[in-house]
Coordinates of C-alpha atoms and ligand atoms in Angstrom, one line a residue:
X240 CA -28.5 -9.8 -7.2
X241 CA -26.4 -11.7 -4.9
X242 CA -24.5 -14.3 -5.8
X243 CA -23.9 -17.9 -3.6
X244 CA -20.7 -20.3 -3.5
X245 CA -21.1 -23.6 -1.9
X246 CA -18.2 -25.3 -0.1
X247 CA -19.3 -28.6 1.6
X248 CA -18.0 -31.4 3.2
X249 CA -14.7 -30.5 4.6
X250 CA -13.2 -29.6 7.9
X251 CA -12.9 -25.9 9.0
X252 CA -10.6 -24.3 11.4
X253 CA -12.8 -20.9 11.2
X254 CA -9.7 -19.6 14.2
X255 CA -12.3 -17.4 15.6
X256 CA -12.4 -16.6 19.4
X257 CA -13.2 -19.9 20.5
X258 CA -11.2 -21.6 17.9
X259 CA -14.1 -23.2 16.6
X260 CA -13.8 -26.6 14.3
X261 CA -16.0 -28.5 12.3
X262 CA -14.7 -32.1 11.3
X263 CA -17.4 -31.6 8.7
X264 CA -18.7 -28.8 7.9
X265 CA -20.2 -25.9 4.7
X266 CA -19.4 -22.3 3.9
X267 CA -21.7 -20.4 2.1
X268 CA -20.2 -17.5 0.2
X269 CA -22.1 -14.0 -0.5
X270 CA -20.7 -12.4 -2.8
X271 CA -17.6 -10.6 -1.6
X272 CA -18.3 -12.0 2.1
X273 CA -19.0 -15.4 4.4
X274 CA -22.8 -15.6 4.6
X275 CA -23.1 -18.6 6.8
X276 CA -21.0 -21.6 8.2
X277 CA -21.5 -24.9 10.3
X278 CA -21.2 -28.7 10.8
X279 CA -23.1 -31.1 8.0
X280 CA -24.5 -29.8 4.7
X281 CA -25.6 -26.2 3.8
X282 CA -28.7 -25.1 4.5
X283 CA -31.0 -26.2 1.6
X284 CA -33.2 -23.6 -0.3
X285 CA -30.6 -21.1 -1.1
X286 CA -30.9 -18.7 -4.2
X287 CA -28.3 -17.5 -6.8
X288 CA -26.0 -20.7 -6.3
X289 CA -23.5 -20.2 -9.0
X290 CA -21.4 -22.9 -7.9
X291 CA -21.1 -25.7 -5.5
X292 CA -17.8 -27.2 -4.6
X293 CA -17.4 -30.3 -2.9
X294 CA -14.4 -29.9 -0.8
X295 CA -14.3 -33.5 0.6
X296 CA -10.6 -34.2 1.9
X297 CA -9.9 -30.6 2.4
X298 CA -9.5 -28.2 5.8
X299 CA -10.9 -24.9 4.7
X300 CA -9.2 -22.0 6.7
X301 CA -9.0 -18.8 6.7
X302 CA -6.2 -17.0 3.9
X303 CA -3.0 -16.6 5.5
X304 CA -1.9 -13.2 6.1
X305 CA 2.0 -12.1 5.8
X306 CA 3.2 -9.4 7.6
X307 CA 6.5 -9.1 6.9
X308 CA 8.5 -9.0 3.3
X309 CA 10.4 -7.2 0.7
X310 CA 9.2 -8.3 -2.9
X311 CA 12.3 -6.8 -4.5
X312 CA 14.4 -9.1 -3.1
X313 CA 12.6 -11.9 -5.1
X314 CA 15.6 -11.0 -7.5
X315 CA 18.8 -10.9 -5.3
X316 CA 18.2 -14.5 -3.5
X317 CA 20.8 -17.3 -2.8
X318 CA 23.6 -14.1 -2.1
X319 CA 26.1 -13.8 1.1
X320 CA 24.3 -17.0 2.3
X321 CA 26.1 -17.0 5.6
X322 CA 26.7 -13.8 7.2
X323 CA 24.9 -12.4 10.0
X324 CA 22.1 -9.5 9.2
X325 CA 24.9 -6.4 9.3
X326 CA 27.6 -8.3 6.9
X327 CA 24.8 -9.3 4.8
X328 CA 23.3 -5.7 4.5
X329 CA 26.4 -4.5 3.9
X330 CA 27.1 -7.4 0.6
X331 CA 24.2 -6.6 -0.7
X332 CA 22.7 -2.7 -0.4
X333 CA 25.4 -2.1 -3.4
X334 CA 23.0 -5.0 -5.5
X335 CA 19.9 -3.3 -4.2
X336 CA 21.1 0.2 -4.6
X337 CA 20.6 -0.3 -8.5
X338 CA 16.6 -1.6 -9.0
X339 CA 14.5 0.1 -11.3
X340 CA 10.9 -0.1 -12.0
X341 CA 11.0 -3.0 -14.2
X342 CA 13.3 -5.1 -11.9
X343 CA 10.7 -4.1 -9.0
X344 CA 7.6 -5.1 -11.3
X345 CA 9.2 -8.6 -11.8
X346 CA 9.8 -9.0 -8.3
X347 CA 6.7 -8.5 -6.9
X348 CA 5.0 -10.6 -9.6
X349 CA 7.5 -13.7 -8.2
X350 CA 7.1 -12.6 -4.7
X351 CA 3.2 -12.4 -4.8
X352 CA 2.6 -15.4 -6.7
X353 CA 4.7 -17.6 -5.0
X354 CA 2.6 -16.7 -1.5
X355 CA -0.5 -17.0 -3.5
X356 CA 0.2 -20.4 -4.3
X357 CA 0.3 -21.1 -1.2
X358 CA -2.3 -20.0 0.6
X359 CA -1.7 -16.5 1.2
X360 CA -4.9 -13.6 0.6
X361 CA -3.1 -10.7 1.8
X362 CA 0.5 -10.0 1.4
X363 CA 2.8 -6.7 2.4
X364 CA 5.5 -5.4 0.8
X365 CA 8.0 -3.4 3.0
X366 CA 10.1 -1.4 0.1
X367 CA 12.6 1.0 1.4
X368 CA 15.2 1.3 -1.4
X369 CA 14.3 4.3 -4.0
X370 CA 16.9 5.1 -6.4
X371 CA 16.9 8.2 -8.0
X372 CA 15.4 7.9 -11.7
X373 CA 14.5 4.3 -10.8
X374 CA 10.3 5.2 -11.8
X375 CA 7.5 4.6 -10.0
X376 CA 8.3 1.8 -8.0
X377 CA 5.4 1.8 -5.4
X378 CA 3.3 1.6 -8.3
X379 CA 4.7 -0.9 -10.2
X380 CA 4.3 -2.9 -6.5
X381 CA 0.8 -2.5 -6.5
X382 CA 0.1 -2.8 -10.0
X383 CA 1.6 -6.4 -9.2
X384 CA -0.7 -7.1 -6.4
X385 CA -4.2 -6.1 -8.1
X386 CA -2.8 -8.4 -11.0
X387 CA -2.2 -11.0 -8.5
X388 CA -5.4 -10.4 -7.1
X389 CA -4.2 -10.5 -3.2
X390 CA -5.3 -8.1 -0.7
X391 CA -2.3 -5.7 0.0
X392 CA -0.5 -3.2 2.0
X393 CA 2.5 -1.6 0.6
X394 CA 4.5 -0.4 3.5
X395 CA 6.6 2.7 2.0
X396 CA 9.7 2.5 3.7
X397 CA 12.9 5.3 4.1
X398 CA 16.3 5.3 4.6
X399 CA 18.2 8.5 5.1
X400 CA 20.9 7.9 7.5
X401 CA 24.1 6.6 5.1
X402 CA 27.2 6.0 5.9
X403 CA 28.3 9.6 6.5
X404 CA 25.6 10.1 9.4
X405 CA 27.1 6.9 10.8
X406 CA 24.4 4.7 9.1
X407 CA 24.9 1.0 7.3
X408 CA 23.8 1.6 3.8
X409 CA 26.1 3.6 1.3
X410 CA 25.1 7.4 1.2
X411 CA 24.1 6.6 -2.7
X412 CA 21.2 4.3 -1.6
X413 CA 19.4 6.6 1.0
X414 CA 16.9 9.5 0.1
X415 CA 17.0 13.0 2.5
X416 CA 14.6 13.4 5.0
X417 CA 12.1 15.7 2.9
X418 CA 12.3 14.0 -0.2
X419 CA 11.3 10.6 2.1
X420 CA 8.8 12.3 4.0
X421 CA 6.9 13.7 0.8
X422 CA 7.0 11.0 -1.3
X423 CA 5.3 9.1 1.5
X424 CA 2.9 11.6 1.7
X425 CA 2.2 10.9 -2.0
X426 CA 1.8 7.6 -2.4
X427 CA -0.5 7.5 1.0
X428 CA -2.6 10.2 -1.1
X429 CA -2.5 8.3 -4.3
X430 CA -3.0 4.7 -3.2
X431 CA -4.1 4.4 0.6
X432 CA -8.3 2.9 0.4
X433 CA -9.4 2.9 4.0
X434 CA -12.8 1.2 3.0
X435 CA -14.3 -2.0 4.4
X436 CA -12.8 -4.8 1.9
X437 CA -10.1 -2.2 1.0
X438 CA -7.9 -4.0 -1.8
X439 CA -4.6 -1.5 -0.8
X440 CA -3.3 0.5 1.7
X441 CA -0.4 1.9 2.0
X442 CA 1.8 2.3 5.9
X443 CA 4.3 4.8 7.1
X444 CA 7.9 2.3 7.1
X445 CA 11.2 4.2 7.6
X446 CA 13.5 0.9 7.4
X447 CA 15.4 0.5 10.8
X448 CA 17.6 2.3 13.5
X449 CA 20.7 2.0 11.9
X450 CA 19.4 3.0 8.4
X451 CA 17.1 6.0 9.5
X452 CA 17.6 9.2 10.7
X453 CA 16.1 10.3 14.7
X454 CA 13.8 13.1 12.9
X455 CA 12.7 10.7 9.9
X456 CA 11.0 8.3 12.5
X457 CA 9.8 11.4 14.4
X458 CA 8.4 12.8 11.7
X459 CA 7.1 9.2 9.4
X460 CA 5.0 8.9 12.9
X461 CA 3.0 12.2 12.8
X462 CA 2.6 11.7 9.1
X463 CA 1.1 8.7 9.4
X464 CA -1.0 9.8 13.0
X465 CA -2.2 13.1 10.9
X466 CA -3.0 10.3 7.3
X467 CA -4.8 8.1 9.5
X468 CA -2.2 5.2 8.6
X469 CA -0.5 2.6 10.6
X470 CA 3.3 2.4 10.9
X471 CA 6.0 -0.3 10.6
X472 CA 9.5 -0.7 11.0
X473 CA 12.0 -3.3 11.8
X474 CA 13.2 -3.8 15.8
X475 CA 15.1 -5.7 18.1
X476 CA 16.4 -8.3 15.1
X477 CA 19.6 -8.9 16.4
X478 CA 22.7 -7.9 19.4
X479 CA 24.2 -5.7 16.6
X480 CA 21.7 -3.2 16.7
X481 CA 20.9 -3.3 20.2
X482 CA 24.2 -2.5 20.5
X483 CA 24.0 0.2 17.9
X484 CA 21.2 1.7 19.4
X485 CA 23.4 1.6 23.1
X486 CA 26.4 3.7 21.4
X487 CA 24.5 6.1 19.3
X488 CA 21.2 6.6 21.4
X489 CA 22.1 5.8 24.6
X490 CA 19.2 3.3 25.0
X491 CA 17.9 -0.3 23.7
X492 CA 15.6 -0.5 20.6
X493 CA 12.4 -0.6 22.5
X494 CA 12.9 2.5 24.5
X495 CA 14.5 4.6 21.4
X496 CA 11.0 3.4 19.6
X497 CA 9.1 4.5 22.2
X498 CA 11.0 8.0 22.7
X499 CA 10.4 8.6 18.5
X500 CA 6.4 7.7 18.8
X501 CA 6.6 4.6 17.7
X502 CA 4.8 2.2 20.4
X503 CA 1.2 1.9 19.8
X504 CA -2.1 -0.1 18.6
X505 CA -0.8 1.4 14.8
X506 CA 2.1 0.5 14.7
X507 CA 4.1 -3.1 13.6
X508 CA 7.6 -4.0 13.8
X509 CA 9.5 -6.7 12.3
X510 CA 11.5 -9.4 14.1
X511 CA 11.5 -8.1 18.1
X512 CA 13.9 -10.8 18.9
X513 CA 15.9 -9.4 21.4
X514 CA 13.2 -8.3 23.5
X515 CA 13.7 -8.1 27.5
X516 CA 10.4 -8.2 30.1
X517 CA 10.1 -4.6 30.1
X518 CA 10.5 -4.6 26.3
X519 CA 7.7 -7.1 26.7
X520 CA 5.8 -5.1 28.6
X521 CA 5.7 -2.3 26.9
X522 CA 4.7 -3.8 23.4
X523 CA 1.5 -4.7 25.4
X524 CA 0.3 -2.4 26.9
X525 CA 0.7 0.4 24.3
X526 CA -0.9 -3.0 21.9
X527 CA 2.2 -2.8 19.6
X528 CA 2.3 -5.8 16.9
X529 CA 5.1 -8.0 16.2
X530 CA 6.1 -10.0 12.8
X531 CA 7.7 -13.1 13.9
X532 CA 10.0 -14.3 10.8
X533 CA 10.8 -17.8 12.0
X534 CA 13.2 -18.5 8.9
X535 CA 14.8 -15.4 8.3
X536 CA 15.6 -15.1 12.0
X537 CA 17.4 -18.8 11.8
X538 CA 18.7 -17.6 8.1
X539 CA 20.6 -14.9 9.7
X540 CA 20.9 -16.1 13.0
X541 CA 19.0 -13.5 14.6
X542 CA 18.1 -15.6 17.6
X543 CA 14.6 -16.8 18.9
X544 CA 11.9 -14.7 19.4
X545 CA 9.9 -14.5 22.5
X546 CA 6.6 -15.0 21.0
X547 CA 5.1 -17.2 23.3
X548 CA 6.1 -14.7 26.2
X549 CA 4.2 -12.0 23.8
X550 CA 1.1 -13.6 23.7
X551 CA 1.0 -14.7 27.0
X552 CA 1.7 -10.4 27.9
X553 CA -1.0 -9.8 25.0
X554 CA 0.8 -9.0 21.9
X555 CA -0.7 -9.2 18.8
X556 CA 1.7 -11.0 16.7
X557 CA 1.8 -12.6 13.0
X558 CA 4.1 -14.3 10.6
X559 CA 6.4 -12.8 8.0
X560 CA 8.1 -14.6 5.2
X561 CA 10.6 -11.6 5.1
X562 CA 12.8 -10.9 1.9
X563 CA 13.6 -13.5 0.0
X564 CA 17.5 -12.5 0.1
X565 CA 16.6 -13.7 3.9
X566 CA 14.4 -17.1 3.5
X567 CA 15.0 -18.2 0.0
X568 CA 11.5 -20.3 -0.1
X569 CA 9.2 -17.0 0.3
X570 CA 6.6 -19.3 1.5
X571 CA 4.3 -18.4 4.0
X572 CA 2.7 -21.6 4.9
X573 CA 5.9 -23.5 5.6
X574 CA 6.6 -20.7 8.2
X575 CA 3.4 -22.0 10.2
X576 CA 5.6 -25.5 11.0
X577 CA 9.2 -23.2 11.2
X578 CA 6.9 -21.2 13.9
X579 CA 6.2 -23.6 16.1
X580 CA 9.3 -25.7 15.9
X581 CA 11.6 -23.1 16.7
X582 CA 9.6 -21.8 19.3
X583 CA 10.0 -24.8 20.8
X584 CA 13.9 -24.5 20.6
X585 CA 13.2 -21.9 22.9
X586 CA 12.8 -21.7 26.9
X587 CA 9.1 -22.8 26.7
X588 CA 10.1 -26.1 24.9
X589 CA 7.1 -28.0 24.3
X590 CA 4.6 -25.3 25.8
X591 CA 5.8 -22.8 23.9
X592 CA 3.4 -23.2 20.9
X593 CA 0.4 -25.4 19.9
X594 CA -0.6 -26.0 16.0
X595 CA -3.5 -24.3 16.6
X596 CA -1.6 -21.2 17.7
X597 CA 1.1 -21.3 15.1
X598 CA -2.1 -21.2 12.5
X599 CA -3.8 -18.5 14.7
X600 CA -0.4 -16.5 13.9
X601 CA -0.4 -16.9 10.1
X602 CA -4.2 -15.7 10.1
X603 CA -5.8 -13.9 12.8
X604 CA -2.8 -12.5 14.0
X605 CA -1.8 -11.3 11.0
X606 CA -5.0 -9.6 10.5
X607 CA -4.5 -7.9 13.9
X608 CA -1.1 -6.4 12.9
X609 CA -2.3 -5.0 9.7
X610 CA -5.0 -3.7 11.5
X611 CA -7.9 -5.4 9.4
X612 CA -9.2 -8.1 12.5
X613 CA -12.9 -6.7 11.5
X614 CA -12.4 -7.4 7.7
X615 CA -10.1 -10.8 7.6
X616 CA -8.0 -13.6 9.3
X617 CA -10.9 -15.9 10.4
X618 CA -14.1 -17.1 9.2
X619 CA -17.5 -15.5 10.6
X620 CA -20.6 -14.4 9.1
X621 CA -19.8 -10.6 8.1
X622 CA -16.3 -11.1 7.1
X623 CA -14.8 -10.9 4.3
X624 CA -14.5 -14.7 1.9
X625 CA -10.7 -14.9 2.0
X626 CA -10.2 -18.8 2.4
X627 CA -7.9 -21.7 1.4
X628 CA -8.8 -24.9 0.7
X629 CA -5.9 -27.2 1.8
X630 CA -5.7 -30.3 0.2
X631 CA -5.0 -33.2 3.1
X632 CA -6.0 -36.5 1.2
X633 CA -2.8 -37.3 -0.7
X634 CA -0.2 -39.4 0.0
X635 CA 1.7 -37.1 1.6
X636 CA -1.3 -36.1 4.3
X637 CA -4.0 -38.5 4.8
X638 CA -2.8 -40.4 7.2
X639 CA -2.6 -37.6 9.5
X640 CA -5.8 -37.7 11.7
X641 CA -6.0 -34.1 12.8
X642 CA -6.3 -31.8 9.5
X643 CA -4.9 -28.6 11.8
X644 CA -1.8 -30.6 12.7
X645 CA -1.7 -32.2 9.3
X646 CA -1.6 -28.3 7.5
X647 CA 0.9 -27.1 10.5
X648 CA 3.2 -30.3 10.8
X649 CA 3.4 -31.8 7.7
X650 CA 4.2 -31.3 4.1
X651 CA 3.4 -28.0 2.8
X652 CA 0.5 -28.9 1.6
X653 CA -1.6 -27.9 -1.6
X654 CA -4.0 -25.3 -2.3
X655 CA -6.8 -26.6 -4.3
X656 CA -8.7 -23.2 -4.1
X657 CA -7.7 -19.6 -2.9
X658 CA -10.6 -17.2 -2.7
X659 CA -10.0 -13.1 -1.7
X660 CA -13.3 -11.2 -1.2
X661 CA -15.1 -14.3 -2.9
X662 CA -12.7 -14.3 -6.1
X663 CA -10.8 -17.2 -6.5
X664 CA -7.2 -16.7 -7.1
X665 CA -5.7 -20.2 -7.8
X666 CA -6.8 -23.5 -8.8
X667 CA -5.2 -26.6 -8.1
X668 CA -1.7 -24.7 -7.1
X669 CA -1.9 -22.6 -10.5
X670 CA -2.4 -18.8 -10.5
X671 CA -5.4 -17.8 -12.2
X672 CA -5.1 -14.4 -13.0
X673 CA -1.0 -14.0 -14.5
X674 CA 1.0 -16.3 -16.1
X675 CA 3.2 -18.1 -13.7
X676 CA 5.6 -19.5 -16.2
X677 CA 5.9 -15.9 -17.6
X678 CA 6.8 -14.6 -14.4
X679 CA 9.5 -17.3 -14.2
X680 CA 11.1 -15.7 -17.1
X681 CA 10.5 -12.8 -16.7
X682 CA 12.3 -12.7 -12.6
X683 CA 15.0 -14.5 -14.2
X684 CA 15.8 -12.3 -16.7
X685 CA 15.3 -9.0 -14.1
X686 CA 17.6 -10.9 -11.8
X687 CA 20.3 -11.5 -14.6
X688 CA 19.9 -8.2 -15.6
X689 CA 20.7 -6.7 -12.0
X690 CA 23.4 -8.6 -12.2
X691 CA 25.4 -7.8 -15.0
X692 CA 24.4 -3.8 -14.0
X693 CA 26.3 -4.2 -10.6
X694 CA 29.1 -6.2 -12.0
X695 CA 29.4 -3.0 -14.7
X696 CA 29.6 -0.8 -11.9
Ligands
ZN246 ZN1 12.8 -7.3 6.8

């Protein structure tokens, strides 16, 4: 028998195609998915109610959606804090070269929660360090996210081109090409759900240009083409590797991509900050998503990313928190304000984004990218009940007339209720499901225990 939640009196951005708002408004919850939704109270007469929330001072949206991260680096934050991305790589792959399963467990548990708490429903994990003997670290990942009880993809990244093949990372911290390819393969196999309402995937995701091998991104393509999955990669993050890609390819990111297979509606890439018109271009008409990592990008001073440029082209973009060793906060939600302030450090200056967009990228536009628009990212009948419910009448908010600019511009503000598929996740800023103040301790102690490991070695 079905079961109904309630939400009433609140304002809703649903950030569907017309960007429809109610100042005061209902959602009615079936089950896993959004039954119905409008302006005043809920229709009366319904059956099954097993709860009725009166959401008065909130904005209900839908759950934010990151695009962009690696969980393990929950563990190795607050390091080289002012290099550029290459020096920093370079401090740290020797840290990240000696993770294990544990350390990876941990990591995601601190990663994921600290998102949840703030809004997010459906997170991404881009992992592309494997150790040998480290166990079963995709697993311990997504053991982490069904705890957490957020929707997932686990992007299983690569890296095969060390030092001696005239890569970045140390030859010790790369797999080979067949070993990379077929445990790929695996955990596709093992853990990929292609279902509506799918809980995990799992993506194709050698690493990046200067850390993967020509044939490795040649080959991750048709392997995820022939799996049915999408791809994702980073690109275009900063002058260093466009420069890379000059020497050693004899062509910019965007081309080299293109030439490997990997432009296309299924595929993602990270960062695209140094992106020219025809790079542009191409991203949009072969439907190519971008995540835009506002903070990371000023972190490491990548630059600015075009993104109002993209849209205008037609680029499905989203947001990305991005490691943590990159934009020590891990928040997503925070990243809807960096968004649209930085963007506006750009050329477009005050066109370049409006709050309502800069929400649109944390939630529909995520959803594009992931390639779940039909399942998530706004609120319509049919879809999926992955919602927040902001909190906007404290002191540090109500006093801010429009509840999109309020969530966008101001404070971070709380989440009183996080539902995925209907499930609530946290309550009044508290995880439900896992003990955050274990997971303190317990990412703590991982992160001290890296640490002494590395200074051993
Ligand atoms: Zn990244």
């Amino acid at each position: 028998m079905v079961q109904r939640i309630v939400i009433e009196n609140c304002a809703i951005a649903t950030v569907d195609a017309a960007d429809t708002e109610y100042a005061d408004g209902y959602v009615v919850v079936a089950d896993n998915r959004i039954e119905s939704l409008g302006a005043g109270r809920a229709p009366e007469g319904l059956e099954n109610v097993v709860r009725r929330i009166d959401a008065t001072g909130h904005l209900v949206t839908p759950g934010l959606v990151n695009t962009h991260h690696h969980f393990y680096q929950w563990i190795t934050r607050g390091l080289a804090t002012d290099n550029n991305l290459f020096d920093w790589l370079v401090a740290l792959y020797p840290t990240w070269a000696r993770i294990d399963e544990r350390m990876t467990y941990a990591a995601a548990q601190g990663s994921l929660g600290m998102m949840a708490r703030g809004g997010v429903t459906t997170a991404m994990d881009h992992h592309y360090v494997f150790p040998k003997g480290s166990g079963d670290l995709s697993g311990s990942i997504i053991r982490a996210a069904r705890e957490t009880g957020v929707r997932f993809t686990l992007a299983r990244g690569s890296m095969d081109r060390g030092e001696k093949d005239g890569g970045l990372p140390p030859d010790f911290a790369v797999e080979t090409l067949e070993g990379a390819l077929a445990a790929t393969e695996a955990t596709v196999d093992e853990h990929h759900d292609a279902s509506f309402g799918a809980m995990t995937q799992v993506a194709v995701a050698p690493c990046s240009p200067f850390s993967v091998s020509t044939e490795l991104m040649r080959q991750g393509a048709v392997l995820a083409r022939r799996k049915g999955v999408r791809l994702h990669t980073h690109g275009s993050e900063t002058v260093e590797e466009e420069q890379f890609c000059k020497e050693l390819f004899g062509m910019g990111p965007t081309d080299y991509f293109e030439s490997t297979g990997w432009l296309g509606e299924d595929v993602w890439m990270a960062h695209c900050v140094h992106m020219n018109d025809s790079d542009i271009a191409a991203f949009a008409r072969t439907r190519t998503g971008v995540a835009h990592c506002p903070s990371s990008n000023a972190r490491l001073a990548a630059g600015i990313a075009r993104v109002p440029d993209m849209l205008a082209a037609g680029v499905p973009v989203g947001l990305g928190v991005d490691g943590t060793a990159s934009n020590e906060s891990g928040e997503l939600h925070t990243e809807l304000r960096n968004a649209l302030l930085i963007n506006r450090l750009g050329a477009h200056r005050e066109a370049a984004l409006t709050a309502r967009q800069a929400l649109r990228l944390g939630t529909y536009g995520g959803a594009q990218v992931l390639g779940r628009a039909p399942e998530i990212g706004s609120l319509e009948p049919g879809k999926l009940a992955d919602l927040v419910l902001w909190k906007l009448d404290t002191l540090a908010h109500a006093s801010i007339a429009d509840p999109v600019a309020a969530l966008v511009l101001g404070a971070a503000a709380p989440v009183t209720a996080s539902f995925v598929g209907g499930e609530q996740i946290v309550e009044n800023g508290r995880l439900l499901h896992v003990d955050e103040d274990a997971i303190a301790r317990s990412t703590r102690d991982e992160a001290r225990r890296l640490a002494r490991i590395v200074a051993r070695a």
